Each structure stands twice: as C-alpha cells, then as structure tokens.
PDB file of C-alpha atoms and ligand atoms in Angstrom:
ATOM      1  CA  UNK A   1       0.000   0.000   0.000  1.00 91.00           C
ATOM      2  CA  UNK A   2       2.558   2.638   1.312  1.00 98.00           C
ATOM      3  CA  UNK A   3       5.909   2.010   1.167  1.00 98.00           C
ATOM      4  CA  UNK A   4       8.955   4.372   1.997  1.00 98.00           C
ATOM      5  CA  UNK A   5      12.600   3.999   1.261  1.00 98.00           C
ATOM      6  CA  UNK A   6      15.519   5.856   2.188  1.00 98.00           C
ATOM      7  CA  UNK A   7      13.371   8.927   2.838  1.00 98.00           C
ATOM      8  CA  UNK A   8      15.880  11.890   3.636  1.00 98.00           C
ATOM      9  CA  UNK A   9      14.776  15.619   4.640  1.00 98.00           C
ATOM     10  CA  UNK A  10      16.195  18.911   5.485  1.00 97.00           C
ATOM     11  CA  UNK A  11      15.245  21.985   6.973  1.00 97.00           C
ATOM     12  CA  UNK A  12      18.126  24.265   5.564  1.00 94.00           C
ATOM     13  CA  UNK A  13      21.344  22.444   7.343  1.00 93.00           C
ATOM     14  CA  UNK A  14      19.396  19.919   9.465  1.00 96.00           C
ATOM     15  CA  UNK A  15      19.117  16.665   8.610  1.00 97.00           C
ATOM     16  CA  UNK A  16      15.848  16.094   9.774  1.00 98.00           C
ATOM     17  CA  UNK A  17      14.712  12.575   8.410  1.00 98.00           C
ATOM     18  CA  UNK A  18      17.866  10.334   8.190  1.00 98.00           C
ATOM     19  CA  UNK A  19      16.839   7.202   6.054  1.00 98.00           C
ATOM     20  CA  UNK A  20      13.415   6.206   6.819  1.00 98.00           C
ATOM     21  CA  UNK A  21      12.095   2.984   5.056  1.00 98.00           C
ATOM     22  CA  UNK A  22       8.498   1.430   6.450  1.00 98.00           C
ATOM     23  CA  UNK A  23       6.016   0.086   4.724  1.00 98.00           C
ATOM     24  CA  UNK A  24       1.967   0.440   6.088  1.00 98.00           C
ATOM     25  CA  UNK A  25      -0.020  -2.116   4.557  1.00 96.00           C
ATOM     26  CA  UNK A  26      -3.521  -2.103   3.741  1.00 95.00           C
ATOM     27  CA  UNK A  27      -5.861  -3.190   6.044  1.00 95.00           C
ATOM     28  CA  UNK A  28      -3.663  -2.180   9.207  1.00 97.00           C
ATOM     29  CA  UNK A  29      -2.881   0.711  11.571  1.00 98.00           C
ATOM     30  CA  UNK A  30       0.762   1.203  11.336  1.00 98.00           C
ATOM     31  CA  UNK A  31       2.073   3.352  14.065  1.00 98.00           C
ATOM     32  CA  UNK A  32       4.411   6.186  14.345  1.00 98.00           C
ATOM     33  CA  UNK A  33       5.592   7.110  17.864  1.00 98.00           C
ATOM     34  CA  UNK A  34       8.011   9.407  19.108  1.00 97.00           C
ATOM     35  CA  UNK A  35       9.280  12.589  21.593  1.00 96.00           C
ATOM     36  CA  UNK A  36       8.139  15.821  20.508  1.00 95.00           C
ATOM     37  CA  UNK A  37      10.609  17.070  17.618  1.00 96.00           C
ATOM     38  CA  UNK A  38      11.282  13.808  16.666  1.00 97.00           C
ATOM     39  CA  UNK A  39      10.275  14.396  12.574  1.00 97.00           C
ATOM     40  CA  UNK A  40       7.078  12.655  12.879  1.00 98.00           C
ATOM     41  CA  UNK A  41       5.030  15.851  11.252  1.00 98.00           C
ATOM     42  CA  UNK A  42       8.115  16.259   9.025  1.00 98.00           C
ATOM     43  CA  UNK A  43       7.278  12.808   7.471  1.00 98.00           C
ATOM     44  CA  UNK A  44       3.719  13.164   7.200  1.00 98.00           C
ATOM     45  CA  UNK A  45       4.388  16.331   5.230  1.00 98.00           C
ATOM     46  CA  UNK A  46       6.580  14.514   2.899  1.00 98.00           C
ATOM     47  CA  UNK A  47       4.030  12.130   2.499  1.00 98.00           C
ATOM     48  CA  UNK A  48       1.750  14.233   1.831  1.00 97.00           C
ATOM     49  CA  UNK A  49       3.591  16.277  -0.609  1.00 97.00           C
ATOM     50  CA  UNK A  50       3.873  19.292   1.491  1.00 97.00           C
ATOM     51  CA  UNK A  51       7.797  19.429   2.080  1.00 97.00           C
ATOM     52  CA  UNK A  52       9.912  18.194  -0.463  1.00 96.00           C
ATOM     53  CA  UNK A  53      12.663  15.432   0.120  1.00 97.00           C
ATOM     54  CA  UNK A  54      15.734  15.274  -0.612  1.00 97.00           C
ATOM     55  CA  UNK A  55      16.540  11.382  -1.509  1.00 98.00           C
ATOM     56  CA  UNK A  56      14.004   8.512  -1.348  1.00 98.00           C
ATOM     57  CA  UNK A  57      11.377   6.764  -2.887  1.00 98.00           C
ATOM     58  CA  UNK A  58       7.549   7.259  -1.764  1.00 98.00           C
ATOM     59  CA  UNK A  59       5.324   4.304  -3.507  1.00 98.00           C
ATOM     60  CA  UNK A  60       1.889   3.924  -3.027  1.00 98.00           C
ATOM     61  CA  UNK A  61      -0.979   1.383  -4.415  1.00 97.00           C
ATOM     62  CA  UNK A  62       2.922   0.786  -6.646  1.00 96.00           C
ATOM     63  CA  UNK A  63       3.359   4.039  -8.506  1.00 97.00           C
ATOM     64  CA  UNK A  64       6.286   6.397  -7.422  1.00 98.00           C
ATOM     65  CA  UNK A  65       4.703   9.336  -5.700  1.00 98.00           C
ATOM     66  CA  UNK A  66       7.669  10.912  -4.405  1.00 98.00           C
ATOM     67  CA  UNK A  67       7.491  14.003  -6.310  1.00 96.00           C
ATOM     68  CA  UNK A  68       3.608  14.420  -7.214  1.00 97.00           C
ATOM     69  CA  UNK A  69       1.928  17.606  -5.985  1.00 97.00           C
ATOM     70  CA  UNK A  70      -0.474  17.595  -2.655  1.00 96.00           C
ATOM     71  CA  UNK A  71      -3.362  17.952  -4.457  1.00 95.00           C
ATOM     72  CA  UNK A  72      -2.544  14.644  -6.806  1.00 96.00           C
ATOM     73  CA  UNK A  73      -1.797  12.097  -3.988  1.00 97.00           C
ATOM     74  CA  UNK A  74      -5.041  13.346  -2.307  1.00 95.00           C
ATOM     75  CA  UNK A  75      -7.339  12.533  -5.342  1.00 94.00           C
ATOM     76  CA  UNK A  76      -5.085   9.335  -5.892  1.00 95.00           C
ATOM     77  CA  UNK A  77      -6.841   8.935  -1.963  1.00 96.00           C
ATOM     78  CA  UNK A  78      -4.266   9.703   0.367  1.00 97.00           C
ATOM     79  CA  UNK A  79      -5.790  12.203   3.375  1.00 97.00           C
ATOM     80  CA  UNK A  80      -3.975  14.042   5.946  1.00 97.00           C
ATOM     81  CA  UNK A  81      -5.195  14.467   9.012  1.00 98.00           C
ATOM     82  CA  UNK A  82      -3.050  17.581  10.502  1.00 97.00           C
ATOM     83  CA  UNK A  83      -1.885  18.062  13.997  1.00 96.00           C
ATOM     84  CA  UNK A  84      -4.004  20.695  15.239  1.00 93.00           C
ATOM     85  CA  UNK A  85      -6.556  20.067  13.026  1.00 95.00           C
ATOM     86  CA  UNK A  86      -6.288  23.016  10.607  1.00 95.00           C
ATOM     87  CA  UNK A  87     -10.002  23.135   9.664  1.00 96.00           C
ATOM     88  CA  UNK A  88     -12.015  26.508   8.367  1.00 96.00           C
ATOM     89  CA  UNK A  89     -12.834  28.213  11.391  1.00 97.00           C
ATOM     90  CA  UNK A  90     -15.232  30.715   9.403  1.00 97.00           C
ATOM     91  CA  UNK A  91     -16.762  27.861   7.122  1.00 97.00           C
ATOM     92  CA  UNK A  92     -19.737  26.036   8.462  1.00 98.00           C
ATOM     93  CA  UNK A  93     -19.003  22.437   9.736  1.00 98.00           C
ATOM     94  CA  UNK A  94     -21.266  21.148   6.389  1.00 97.00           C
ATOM     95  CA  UNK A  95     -18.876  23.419   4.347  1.00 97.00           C
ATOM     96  CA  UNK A  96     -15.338  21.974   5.346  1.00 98.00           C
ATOM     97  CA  UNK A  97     -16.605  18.840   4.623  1.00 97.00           C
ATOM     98  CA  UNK A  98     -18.433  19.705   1.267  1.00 96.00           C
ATOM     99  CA  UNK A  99     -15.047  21.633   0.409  1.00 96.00           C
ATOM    100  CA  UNK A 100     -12.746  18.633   0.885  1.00 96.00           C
ATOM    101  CA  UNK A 101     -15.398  16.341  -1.529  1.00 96.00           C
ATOM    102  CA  UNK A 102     -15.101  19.302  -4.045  1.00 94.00           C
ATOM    103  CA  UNK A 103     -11.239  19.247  -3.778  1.00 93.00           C
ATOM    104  CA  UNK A 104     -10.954  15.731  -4.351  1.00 93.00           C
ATOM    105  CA  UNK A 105     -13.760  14.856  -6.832  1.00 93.00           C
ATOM    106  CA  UNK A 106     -15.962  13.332  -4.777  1.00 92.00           C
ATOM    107  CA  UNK A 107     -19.100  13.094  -6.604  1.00 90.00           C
ATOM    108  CA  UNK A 108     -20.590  10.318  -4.075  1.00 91.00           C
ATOM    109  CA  UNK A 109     -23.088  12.326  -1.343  1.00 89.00           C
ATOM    110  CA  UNK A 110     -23.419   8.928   0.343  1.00 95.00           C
ATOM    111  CA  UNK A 111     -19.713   9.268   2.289  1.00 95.00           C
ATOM    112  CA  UNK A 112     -20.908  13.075   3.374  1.00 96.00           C
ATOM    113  CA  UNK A 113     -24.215  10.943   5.176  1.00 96.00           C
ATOM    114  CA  UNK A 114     -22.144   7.978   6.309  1.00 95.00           C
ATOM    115  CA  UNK A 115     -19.437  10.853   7.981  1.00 96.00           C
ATOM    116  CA  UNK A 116     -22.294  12.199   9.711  1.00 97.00           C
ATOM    117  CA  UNK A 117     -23.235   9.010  11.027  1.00 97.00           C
ATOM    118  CA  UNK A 118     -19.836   8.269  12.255  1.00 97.00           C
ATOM    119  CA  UNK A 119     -20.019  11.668  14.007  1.00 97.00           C
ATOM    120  CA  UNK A 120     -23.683  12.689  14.943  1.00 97.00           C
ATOM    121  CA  UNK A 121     -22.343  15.713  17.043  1.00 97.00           C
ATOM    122  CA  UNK A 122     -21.094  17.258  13.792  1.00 98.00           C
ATOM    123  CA  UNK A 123     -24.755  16.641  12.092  1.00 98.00           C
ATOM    124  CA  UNK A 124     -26.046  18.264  15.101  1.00 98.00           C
ATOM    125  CA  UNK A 125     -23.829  21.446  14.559  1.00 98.00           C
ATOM    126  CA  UNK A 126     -23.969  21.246  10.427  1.00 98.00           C
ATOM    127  CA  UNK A 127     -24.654  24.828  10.278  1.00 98.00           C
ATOM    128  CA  UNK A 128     -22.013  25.914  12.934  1.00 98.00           C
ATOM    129  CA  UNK A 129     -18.607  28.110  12.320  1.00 98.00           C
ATOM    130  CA  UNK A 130     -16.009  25.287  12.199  1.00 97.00           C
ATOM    131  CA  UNK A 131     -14.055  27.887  14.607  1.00 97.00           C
ATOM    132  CA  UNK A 132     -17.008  27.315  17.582  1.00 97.00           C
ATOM    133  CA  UNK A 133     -16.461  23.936  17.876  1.00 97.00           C
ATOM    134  CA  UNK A 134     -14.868  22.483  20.794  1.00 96.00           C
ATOM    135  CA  UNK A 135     -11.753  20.892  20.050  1.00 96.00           C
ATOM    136  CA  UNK A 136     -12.609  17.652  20.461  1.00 96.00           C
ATOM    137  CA  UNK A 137     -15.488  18.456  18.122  1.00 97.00           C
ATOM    138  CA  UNK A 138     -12.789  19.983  15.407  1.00 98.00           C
ATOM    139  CA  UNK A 139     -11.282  16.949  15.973  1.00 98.00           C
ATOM    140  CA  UNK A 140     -13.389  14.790  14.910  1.00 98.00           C
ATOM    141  CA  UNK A 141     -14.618  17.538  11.546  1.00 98.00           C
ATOM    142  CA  UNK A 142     -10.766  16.828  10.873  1.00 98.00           C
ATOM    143  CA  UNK A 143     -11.025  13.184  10.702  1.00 98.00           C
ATOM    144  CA  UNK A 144     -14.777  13.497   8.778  1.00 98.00           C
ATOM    145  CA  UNK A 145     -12.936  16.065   5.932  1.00 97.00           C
ATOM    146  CA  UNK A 146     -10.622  13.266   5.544  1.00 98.00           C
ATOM    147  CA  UNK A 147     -13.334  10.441   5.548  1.00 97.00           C
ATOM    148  CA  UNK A 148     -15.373  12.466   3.185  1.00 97.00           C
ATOM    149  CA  UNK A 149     -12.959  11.895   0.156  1.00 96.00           C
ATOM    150  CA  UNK A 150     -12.627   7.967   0.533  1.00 95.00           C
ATOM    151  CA  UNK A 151      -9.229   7.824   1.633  1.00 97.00           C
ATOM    152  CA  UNK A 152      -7.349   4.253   0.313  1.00 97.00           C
ATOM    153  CA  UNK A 153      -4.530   5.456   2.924  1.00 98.00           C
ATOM    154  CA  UNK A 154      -5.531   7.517   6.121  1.00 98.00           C
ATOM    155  CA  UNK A 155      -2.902   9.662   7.990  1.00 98.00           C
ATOM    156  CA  UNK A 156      -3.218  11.018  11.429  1.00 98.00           C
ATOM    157  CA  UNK A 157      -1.049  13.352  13.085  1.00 98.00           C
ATOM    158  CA  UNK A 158      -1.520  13.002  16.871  1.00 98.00           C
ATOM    159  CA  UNK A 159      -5.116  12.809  17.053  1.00 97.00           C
ATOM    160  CA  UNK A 160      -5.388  12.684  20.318  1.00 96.00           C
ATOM    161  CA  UNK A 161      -3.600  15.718  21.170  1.00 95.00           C
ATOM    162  CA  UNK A 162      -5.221  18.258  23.679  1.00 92.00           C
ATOM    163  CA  UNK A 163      -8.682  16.330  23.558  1.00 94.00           C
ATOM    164  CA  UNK A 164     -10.483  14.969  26.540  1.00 94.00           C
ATOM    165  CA  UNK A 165     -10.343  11.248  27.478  1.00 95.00           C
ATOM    166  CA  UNK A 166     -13.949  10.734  26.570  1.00 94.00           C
ATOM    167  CA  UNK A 167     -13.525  12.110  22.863  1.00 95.00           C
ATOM    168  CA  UNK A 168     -10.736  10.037  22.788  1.00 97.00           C
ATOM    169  CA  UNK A 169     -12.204   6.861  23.870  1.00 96.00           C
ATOM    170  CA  UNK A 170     -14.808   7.437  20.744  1.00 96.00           C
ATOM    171  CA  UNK A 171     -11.672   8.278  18.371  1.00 97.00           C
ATOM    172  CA  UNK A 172     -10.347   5.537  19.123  1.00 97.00           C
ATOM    173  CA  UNK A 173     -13.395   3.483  18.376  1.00 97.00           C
ATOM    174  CA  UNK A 174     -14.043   5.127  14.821  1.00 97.00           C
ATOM    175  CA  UNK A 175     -10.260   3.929  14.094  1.00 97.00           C
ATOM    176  CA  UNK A 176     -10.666   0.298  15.093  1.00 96.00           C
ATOM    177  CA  UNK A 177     -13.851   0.564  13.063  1.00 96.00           C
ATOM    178  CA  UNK A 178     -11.949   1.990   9.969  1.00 96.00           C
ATOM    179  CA  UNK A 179      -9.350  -0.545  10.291  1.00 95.00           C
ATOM    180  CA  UNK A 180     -12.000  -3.427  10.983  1.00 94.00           C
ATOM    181  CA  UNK A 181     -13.501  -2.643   7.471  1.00 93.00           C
ATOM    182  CA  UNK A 182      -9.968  -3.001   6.056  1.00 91.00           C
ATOM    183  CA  UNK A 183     -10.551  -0.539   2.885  1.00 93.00           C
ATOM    184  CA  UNK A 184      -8.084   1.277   4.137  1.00 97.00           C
ATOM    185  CA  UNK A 185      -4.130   1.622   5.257  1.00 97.00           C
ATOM    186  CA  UNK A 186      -4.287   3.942   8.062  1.00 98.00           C
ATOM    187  CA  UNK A 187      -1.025   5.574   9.306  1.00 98.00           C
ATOM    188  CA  UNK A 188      -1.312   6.585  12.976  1.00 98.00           C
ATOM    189  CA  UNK A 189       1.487   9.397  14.462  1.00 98.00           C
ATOM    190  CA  UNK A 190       1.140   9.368  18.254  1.00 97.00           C
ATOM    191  CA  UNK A 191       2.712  10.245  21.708  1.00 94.00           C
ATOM    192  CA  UNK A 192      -0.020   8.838  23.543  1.00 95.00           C
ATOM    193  CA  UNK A 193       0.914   4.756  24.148  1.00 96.00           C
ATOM    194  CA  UNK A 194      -2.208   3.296  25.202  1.00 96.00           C
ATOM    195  CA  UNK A 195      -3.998   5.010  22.356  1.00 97.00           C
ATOM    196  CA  UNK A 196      -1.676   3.591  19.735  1.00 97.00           C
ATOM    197  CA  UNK A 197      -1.018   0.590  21.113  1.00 97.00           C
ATOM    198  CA  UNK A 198      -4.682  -0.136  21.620  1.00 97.00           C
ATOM    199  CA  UNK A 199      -5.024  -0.169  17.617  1.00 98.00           C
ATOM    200  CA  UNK A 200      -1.618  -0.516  15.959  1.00 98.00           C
ATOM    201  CA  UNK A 201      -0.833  -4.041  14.137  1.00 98.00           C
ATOM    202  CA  UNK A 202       2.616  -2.563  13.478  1.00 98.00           C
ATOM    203  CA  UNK A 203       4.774   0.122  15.301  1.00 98.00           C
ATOM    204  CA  UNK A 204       7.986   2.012  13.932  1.00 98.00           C
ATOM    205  CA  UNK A 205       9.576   4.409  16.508  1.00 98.00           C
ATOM    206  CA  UNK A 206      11.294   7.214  15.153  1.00 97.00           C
ATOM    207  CA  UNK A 207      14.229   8.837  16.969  1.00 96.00           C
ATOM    208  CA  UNK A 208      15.943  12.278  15.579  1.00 96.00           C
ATOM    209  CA  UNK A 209      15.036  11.475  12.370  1.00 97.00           C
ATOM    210  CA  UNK A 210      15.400   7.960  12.065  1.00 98.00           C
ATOM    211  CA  UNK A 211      13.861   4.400  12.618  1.00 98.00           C
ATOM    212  CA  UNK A 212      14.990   3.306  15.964  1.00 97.00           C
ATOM    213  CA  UNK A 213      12.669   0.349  15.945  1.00 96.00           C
ATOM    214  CA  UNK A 214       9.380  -1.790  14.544  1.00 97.00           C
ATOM    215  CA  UNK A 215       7.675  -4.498  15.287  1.00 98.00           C
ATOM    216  CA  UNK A 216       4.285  -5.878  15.977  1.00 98.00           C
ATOM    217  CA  UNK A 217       1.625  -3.985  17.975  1.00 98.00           C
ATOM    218  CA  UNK A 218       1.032  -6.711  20.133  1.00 97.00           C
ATOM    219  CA  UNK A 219       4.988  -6.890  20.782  1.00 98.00           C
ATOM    220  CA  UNK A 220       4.841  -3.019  21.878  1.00 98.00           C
ATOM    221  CA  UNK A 221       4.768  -3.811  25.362  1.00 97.00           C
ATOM    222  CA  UNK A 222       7.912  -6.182  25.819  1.00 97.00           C
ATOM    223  CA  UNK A 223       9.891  -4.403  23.593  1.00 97.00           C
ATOM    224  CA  UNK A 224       9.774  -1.962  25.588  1.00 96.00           C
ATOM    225  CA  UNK A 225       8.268   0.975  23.570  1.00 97.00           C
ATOM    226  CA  UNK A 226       7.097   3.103  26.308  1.00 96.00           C
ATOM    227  CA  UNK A 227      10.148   3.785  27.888  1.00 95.00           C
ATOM    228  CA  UNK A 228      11.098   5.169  24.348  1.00 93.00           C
ATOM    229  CA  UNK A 229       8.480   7.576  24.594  1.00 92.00           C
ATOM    230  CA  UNK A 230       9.236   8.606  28.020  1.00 83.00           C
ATOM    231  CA  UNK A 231      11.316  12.268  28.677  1.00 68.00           C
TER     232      UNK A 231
HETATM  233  N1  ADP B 301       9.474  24.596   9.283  1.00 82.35           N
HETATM  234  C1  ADP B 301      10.558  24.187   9.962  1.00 82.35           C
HETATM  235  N2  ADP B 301      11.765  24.778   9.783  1.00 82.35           N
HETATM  236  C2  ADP B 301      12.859  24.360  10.459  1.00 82.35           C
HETATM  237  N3  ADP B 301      12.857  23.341  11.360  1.00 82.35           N
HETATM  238  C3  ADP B 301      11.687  22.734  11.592  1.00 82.35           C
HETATM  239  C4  ADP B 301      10.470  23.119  10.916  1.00 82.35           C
HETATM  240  N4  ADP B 301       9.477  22.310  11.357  1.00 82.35           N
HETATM  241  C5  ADP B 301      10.026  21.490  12.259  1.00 82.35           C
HETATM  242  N5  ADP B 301      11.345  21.732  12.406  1.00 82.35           N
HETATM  243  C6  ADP B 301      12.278  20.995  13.272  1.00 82.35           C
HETATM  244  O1  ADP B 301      12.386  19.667  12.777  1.00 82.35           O
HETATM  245  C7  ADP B 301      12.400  18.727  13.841  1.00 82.35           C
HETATM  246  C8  ADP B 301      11.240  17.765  13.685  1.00 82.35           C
HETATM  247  O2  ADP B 301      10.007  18.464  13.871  1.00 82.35           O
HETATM  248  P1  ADP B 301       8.614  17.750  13.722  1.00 82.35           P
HETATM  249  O3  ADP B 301       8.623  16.963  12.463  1.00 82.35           O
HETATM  250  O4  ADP B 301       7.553  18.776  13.869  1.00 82.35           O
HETATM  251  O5  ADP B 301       8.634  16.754  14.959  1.00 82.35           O
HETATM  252  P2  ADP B 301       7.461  15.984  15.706  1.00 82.35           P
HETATM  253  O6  ADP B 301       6.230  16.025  14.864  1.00 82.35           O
HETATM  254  O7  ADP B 301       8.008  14.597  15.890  1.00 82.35           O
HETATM  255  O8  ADP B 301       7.261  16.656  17.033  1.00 82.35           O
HETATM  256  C9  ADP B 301      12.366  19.556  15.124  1.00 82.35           C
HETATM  257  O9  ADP B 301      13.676  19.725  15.567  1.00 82.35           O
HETATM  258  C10 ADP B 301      11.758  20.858  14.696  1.00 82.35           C
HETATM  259  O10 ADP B 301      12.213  21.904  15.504  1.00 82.35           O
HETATM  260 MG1   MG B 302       4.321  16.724  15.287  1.00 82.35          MG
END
C-alpha cells in the first residue's frame, strides 16, 4: 500500500529525516511514535507532498509518488489528518466537509451521510462556524474532511492531542472501526501509548530522524516501547 525507502529531509542544514524505510499495509494501523521534535510531522508532510525530500522513494498502491503535488496524492486517496486540526474556522461544519469532496472529486453524497453518522455531534452542529467547535469536536470535523474523500490510505497526526479522554475513547473506536472494514491503510502518528497501542498491528519508533525500531503492535509492550516515549 505505502511504502517508503531511504526517505531523507532537510530543513536548511538539518538533517531532519535520516533514512526512513516502512512500509503500512492495507488493512492495518501502522504506528508512528516518538518525543516531541522527533520528525514525525516532518514525514507526514513529505508524504503528503507538502515538504519536499531530498533522496528517497515514496510508492503507493505501486506508482512512485515521491514528487507528485499535494493535491494529486489526495485525489489518488491519500488524506492528511493535521496536527491541530487546521479546519475553516469561518466555514460552516457542512462546508469543510463539502469543500474537501469538491477538492478531491468526490461526486458520491453517500460518504458526506455515512461521515455524519460516524459523528452525529457534527450533524447536530452542520450549520455551525467550524471555529465554535470544541476541540474535540474539530477533531473529529478533521477526521470526517478526511473520511469524506474515501481515503485508500488515512494519515493522522496526533489525534489525540489536547482532547479529553472521553472524545478520545470514541476516536479511538471510529479507528478500530476503519481498520475493521480493512478498505483502508491507516497511518497513525502518536505520543499517547495506550492510544496507539490499543489499535496498531505494526509500530515504527522514530528517533531524531530515524527508525529506531518496529515491530508488531502486540509486541509493543515487551519491547519496551514506552520507555522510548518517556522524557
Ligand atoms: N518549518 C521548519 N523549519 C525548520 N525546522 C523545523 C520546521 N518544522 C520542524 N522543524 C524541526 O524539525 C524537527 C522535527 O520536527 P517535527 O517533524 O515537527 O517533529 P514531531 O512532529 O516529531 O514533534 C524539530 O527539531 C523541529 O524543531
Ligand atoms: Mg508533530
């Protein structure tokens, strides 16, 4: 589905991803964990196509994306789910999500219903400024923006950040769902353990840059992954 090789980035002089291959299959939750500063938003840029990279290959679905424009690898169905949400704070809740279906070509009303359903709260507040939404609420327009244009690869950056545990808790469910229906790779940047170990089939931990280690979710806990996270 995804697969990465020998990713390298740099923010002027700093070499900020060093060599990053992992794959994140279809069908899965691949985790990305690591400390603050640690280039996890850096690679989901490059992913994205939002920050260019110096050396490496990006494939996806088996064609090269490494150097295709933001808006391409979105309608090939790759969506970004951006740490701190970045939704249209003057746009009604209905409009971010209509925008994102009009970005991408998505001529199918039924996802816009079946979002809804996934979220009820943002049905409920439809007509509301995206920007008077609670953040748990924006959280979860974020996550229904991205739904809306049929991802075949969902990323999250740190969807759990600065919401409360009961928002969470329902996150969390909506992924397992996702990743139950397996029409989807979903690629899952955290800080939070029990939140990513709770879905991920596969972990990579990235330190300053680089792959420190992967494995198997259910491996996370005696190979010690928390401590890695840990200050
Ligand atoms: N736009 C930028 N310009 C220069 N350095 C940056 C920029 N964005 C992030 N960095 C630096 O790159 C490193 C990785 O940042 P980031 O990818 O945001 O880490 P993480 O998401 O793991 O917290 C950090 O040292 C950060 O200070
Ligand atoms: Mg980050």
């Amino acid at each position: 589905m995804l697969r990465i090789e020998g990713l390298n980035q740099y923010y002027g002089g700093s070499h900020t991803l060093r060599n990053v291959s992992f794959e994140a299959p279809m069908g899965a939750v691949t985790t990305v964990l690591g400390r603050n500063g640690m280039g996890k938003t850096t690679l989901l840029k490059c992913l994205m196509g939002l920050l260019p990279v110096e050396s490496g290959r990006i494939e996806f679905e088996g064609r090269d994306i490494t150097h295709l424009k933001p808006h391409q690898r979105a309608r090939m169905g790759i969506a970004l789910v951006p740490q701190g949400r970045e939704i249209f704070a003057r746009l009604s809740v209905d409009d971010n999500l209509r925008i994102a279906m009009a970005a991408t070509g998505q001529t199918d009303r039924s996802v816009l219903e079946s979002s809804y359903e996934t979220f009820p709260i943002l049905k409920q507040f439809a007509r509301r400024r995206g920007g008077d939404l609670s953040g748990g609420q924006q959280q979860q327009l974020a996550i229904a923006r991205a739904l809306v244009t049929k991802p075949r690869l969902l990323i999250l950056d740190e969807p759990t950040e600065g919401i409360q545990p009961n928002i969470i808790q329902y996150i969390e469910a909506v992924i397992a769902k996702l990743a139950a229906d397996r029409t989807m790779a979903i690629l899952l940047v955290e800080q939070y353990y029990d939140f990513a170990r709770t879905l991920a089939d596969r972990y990579v931990v990235l330190q300053r840059g680089e792959v420190l280690r992967t494995g198997e979710g259910q491996h996370m806990d005696q190979d010690g992954v928390r401590g890695l996270l840990s200050v």
